[in-house]
CSV table of C-alpha atoms in Angstrom, one decimal:
chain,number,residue,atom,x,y,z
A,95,UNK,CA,7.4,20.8,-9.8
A,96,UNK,CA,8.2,19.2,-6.2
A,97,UNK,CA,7.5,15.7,-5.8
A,98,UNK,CA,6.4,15.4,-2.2
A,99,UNK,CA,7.6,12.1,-0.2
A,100,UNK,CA,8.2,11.0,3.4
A,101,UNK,CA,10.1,7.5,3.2
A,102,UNK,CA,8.9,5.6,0.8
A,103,UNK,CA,7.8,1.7,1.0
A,104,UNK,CA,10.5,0.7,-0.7
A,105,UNK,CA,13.0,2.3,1.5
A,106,UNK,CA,12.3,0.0,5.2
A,107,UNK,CA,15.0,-2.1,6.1
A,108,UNK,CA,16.0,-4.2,9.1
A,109,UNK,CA,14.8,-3.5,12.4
A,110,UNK,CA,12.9,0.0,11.3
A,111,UNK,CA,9.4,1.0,12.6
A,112,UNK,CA,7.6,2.7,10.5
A,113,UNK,CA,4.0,4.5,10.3
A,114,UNK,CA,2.1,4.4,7.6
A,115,UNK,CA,-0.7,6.8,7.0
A,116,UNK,CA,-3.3,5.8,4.4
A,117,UNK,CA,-6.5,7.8,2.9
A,118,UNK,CA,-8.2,5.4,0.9
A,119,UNK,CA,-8.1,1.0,0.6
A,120,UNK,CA,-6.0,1.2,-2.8
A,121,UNK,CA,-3.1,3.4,-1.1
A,122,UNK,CA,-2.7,0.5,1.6
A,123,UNK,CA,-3.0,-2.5,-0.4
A,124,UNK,CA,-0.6,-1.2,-2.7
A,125,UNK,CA,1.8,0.0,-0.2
A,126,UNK,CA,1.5,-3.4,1.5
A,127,UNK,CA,2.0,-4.9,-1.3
A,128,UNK,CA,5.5,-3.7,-2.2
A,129,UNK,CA,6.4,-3.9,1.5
A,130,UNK,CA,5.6,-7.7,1.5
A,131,UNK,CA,6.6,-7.9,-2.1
A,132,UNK,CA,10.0,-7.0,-1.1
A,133,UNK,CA,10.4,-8.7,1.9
A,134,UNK,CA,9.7,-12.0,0.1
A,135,UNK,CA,11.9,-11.1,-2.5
A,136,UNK,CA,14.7,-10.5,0.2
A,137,UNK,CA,14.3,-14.1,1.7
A,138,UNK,CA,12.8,-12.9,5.1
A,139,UNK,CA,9.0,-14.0,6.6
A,140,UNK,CA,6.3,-11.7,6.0
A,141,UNK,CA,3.0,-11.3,8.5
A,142,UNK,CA,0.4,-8.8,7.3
A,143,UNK,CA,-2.3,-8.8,10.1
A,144,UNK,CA,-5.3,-7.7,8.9
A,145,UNK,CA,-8.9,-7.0,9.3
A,146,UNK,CA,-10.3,-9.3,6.4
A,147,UNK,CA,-7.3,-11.9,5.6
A,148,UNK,CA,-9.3,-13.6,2.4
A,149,UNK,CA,-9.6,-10.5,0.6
A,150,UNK,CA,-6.2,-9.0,2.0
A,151,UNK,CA,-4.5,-12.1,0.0
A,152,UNK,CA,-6.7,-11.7,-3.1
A,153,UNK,CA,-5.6,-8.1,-3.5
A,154,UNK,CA,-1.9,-9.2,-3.2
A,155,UNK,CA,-2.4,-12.0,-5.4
A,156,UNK,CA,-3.7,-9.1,-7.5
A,157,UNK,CA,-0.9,-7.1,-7.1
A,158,UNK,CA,1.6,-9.8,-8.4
A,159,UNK,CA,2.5,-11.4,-5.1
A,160,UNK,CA,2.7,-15.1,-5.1
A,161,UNK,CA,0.1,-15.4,-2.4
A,162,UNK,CA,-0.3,-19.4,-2.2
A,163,UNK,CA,3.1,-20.6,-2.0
A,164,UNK,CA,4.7,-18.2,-0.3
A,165,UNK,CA,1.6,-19.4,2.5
A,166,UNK,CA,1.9,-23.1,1.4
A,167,UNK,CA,5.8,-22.9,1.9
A,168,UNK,CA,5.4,-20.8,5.4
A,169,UNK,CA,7.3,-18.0,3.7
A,170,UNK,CA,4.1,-15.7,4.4
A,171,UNK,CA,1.2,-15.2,6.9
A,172,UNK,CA,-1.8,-13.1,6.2
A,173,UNK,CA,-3.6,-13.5,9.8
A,174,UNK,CA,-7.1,-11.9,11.0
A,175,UNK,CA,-6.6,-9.4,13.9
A,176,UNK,CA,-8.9,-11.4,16.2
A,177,UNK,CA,-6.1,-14.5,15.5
A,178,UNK,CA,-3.5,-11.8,16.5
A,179,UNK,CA,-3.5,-9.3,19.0
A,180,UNK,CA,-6.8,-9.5,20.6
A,181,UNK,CA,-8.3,-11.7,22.6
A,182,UNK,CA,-11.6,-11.7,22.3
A,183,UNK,CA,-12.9,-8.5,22.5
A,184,UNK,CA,-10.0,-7.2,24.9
A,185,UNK,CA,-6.5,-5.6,24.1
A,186,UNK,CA,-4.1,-6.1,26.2
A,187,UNK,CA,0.3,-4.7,25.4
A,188,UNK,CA,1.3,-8.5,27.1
A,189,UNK,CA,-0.5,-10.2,24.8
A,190,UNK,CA,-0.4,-8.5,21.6
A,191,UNK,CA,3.2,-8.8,22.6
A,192,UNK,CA,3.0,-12.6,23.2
A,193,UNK,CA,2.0,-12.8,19.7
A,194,UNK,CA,4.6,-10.4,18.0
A,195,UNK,CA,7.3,-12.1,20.2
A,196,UNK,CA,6.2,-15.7,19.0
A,197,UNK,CA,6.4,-14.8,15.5
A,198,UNK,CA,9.8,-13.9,16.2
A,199,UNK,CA,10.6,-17.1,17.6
A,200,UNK,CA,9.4,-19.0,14.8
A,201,UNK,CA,11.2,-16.9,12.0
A,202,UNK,CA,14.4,-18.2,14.0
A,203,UNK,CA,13.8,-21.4,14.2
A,204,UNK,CA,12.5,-21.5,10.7
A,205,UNK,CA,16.0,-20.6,9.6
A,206,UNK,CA,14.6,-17.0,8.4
A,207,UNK,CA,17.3,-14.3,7.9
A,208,UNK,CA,14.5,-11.7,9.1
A,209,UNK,CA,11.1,-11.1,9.7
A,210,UNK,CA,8.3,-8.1,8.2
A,211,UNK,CA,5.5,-7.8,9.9
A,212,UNK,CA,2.4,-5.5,8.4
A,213,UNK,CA,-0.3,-4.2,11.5
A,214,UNK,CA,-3.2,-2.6,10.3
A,215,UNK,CA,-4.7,-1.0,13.2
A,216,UNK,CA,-8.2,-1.0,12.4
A,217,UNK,CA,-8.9,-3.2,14.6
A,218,UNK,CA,-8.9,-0.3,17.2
A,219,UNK,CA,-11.2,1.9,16.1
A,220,UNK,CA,-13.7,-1.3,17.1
A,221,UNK,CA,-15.5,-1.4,21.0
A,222,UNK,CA,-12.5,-3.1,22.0
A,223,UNK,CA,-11.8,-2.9,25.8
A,224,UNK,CA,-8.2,-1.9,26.8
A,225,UNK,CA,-7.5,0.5,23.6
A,226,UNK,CA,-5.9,2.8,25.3
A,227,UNK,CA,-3.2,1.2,25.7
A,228,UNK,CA,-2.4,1.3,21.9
A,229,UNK,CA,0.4,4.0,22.8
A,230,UNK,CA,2.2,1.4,25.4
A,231,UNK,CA,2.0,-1.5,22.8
A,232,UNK,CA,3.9,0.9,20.2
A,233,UNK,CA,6.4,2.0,22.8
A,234,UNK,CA,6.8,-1.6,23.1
A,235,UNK,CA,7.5,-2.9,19.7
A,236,UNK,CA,9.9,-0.2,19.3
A,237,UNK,CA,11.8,-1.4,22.5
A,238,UNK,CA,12.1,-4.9,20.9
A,239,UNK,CA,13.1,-3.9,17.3
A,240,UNK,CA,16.3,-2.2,18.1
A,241,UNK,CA,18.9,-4.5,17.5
A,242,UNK,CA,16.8,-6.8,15.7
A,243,UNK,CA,16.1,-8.5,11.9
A,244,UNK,CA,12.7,-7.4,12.3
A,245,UNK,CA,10.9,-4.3,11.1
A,246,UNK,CA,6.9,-3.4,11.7
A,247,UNK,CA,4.9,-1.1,9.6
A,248,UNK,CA,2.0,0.0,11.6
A,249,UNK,CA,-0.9,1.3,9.4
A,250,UNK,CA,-3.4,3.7,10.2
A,251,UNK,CA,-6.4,5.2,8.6
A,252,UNK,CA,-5.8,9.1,8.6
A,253,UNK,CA,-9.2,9.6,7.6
A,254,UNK,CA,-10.7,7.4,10.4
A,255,UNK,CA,-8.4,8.0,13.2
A,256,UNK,CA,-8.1,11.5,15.3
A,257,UNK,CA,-5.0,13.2,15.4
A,258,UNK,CA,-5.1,13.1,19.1
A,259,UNK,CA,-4.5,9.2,18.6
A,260,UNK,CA,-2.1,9.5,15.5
A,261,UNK,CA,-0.2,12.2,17.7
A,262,UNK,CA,0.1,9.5,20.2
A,263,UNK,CA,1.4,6.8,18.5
A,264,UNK,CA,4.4,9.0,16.2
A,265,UNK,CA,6.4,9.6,18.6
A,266,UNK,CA,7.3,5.2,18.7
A,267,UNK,CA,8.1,4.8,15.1
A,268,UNK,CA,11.3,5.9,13.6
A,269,UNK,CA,9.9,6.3,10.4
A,270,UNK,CA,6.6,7.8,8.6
A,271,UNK,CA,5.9,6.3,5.4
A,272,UNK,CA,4.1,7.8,2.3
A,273,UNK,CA,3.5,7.4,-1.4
A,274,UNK,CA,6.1,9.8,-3.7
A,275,UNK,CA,2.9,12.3,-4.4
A,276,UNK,CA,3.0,14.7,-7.5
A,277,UNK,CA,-0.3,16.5,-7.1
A,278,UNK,CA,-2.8,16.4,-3.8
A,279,UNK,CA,-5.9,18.7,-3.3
A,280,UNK,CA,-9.6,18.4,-2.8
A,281,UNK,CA,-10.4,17.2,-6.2
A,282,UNK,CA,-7.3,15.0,-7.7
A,283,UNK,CA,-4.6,13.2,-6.3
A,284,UNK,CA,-1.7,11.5,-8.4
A,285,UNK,CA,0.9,9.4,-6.5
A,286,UNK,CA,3.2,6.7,-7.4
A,287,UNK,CA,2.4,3.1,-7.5
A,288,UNK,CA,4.8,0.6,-6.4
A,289,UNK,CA,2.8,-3.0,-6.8
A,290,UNK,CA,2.8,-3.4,-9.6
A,291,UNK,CA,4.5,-0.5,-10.7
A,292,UNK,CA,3.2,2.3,-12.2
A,293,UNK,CA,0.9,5.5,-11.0
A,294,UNK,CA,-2.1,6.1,-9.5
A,295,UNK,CA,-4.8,9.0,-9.5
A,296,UNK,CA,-7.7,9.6,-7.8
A,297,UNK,CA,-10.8,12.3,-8.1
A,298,UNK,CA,-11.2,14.3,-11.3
A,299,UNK,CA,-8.4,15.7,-13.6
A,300,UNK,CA,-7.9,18.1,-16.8
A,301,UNK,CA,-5.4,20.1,-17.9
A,302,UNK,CA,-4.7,22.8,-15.1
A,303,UNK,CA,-2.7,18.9,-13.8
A,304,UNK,CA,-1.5,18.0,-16.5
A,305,UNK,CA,2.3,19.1,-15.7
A,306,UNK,CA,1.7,16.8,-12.7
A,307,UNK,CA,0.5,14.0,-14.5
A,308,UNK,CA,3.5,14.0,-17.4
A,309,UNK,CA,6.3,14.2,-14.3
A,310,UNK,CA,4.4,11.4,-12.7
A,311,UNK,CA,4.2,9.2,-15.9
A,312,UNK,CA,7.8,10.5,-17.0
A,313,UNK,CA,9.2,9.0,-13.5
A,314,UNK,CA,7.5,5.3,-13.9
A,315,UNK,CA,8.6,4.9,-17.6
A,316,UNK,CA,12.1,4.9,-16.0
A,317,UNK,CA,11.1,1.7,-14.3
A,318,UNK,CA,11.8,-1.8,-15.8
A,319,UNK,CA,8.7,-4.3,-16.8
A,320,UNK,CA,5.3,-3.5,-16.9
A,321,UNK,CA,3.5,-0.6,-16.5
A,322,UNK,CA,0.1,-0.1,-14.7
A,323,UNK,CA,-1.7,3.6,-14.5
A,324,UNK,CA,-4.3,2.6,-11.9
A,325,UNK,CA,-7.4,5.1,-12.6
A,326,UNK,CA,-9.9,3.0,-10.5
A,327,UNK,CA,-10.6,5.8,-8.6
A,328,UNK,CA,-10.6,8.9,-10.9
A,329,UNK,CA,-14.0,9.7,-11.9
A,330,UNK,CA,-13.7,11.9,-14.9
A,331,UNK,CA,-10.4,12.8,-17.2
A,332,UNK,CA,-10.3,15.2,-19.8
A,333,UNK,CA,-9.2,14.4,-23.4
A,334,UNK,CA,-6.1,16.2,-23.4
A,335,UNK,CA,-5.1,14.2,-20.1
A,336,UNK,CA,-6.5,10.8,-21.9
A,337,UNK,CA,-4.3,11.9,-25.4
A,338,UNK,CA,-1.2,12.5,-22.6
A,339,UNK,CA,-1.6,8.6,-21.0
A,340,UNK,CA,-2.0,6.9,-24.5
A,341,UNK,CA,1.3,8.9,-26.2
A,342,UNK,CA,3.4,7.8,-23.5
A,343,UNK,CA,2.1,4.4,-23.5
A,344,UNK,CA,2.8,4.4,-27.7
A,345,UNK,CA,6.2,5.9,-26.6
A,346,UNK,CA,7.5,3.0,-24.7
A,347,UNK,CA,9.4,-0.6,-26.6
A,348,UNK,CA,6.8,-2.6,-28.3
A,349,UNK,CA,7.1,-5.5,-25.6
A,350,UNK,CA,6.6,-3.0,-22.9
A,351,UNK,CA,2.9,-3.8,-21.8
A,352,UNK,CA,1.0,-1.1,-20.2
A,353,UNK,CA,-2.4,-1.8,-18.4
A,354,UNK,CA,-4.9,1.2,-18.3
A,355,UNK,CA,-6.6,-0.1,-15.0
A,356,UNK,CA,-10.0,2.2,-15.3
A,357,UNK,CA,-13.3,3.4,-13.8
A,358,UNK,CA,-15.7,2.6,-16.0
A,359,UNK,CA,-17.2,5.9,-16.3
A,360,UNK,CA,-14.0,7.2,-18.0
A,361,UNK,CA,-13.5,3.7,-20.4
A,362,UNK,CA,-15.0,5.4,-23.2
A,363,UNK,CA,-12.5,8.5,-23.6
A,364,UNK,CA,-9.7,5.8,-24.1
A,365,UNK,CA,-12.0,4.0,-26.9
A,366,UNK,CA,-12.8,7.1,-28.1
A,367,UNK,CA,-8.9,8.2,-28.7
A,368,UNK,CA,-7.8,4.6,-30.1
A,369,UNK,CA,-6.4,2.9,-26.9
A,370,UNK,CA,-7.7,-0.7,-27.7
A,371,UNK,CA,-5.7,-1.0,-30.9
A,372,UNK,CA,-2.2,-0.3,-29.8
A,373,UNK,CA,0.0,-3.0,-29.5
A,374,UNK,CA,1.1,-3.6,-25.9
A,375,UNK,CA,-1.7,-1.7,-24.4
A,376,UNK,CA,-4.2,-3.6,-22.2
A,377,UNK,CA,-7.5,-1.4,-21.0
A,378,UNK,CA,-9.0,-3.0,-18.1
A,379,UNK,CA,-12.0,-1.7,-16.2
A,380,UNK,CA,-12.1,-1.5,-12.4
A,381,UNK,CA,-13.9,-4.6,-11.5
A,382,UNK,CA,-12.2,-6.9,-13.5
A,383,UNK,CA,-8.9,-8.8,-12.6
């Protein structure tokens, strides 16, 4: 079975511009998340601008990232798009530009070895006068990256965006980010998760995915620390695809944890086959953090 993967989050370094596709909210806070995680992790200053900067941090917080002193220490910025590259109502490449190239300056004089900055480009799919020069900003930044400590991941809604715009904007970045994918149709997807680490699935799944789902589990048990299968999103799973999740999760060293992150609607299979009395297994539904 072929694991399908662009670059992966974890892969960015310096100076790289990157495009990151996303079909859902939990793809691109967890992709975020790892691309922040690891920024922080690597000593440099991270920027995520974003549409709703509260709930951006709480998701990172989420997620495992030390949200209040990396801000309280200046390590990190999570900064509203209205803050950022808009003024007002009106986009303009000099300005958005203005910005970028003062948050340069201040990772310098900050004594920074590098800076990441996260763009989520919502903001442009808003009545916002001078949009269409969102292919001369991302000319732009990749202009000023090259020979630089600082890389961009620009993030775009696939679902929300045309391709005429997407189309637009690729040709800028030197990279096109995705999520290590195992199985993607109409009805189920199961990709990797990288913060924290673990998988992810989405839709509806039974057995006719259930070579997909043991690679995908196989693959994150190789990983050190805890383990999160993130099923917020899947809406129904069969037993024999419950049975699979709770034998590798009694599989791993007793002071492994592994976190069952769940829809509610599919809790009960997991009571139902045992999953609340095995050591090191927490099952946690959706809405709960």
């Amino acid at each position: 079975m072929t694991v399908s993967a662009e670059v992966q989050i974890t892969d960015l370094t310096i100076n790289d511009h990157a495009c990151l596709t996303f079909g859902e909210p939990e793809e691109l806070l967890d992709l975020t998340a790892a691309y922040v995680r690891d920024g922080l992790s690597g000593g440099l200053r991270v920027v995520w601008l974003c549409e709703e900067p509260q709930g951006a941090a709480a998701e990172l917080s989420r997620r495992g990232i030390a949200v209040r002193s990396a801000t309280a220490d200046g390590r990190m910025d999570v900064v509203a798009s209205q803050d950022g590259l808009l003024s007002g109502q009106a986009f303009s490449v000099d300005h958005a530009m203005g910005w970028l190239s003062s948050q340069i300056e201040l990772t310098s004089r900050e004594g920074y070895s590098g800076l990441r900055v996260a763009l989520d480009m919502g903001w442009a799919l808003r009545p916002v006068h001078g949009v269409e020069q969102l292919p001369a900003f991302e000319e732009k930044i990749a202009t000023v990256l090259s020979d630089s400590s600082v890389s961009v991941l620009c993030q775009y809604d696939r679902e929300r965006f045309d391709p005429v715009t997407l189309a637009s904007v690729s040709p800028f970045h030197t990279r096109a980010v995705a999520a290590a994918t195992y199985y993607d149709d109409p009805l189920l997807r199961i990709c990797r998760q990288y913060a924290p680490p673990g998988i992810r699935m989405a839709g509806q799944i039974d057995r006719a995915a259930e070579d997909a789902l043991a690679l995908a589990l196989s693959e994150a048990i190789r990983t050190d620390g805890p383990l999160t299968i993130n099923m917020a999103e899947l809406s129904f799973i069969d037993l024999s695809c419950t049975r699979t999740i709770i034998d590798v999760a009694r599989s791993l060293a007793p002071a492994r944890t592994v976190v069952l992150r769940c829809n509610p609607a599919i809790v009960p299979r997991f009571v139902l086959l045992g999953a609340q009395g095995i050591p090191g297994i927490s099952l946690v539904t959706a809405h709960e953090r």
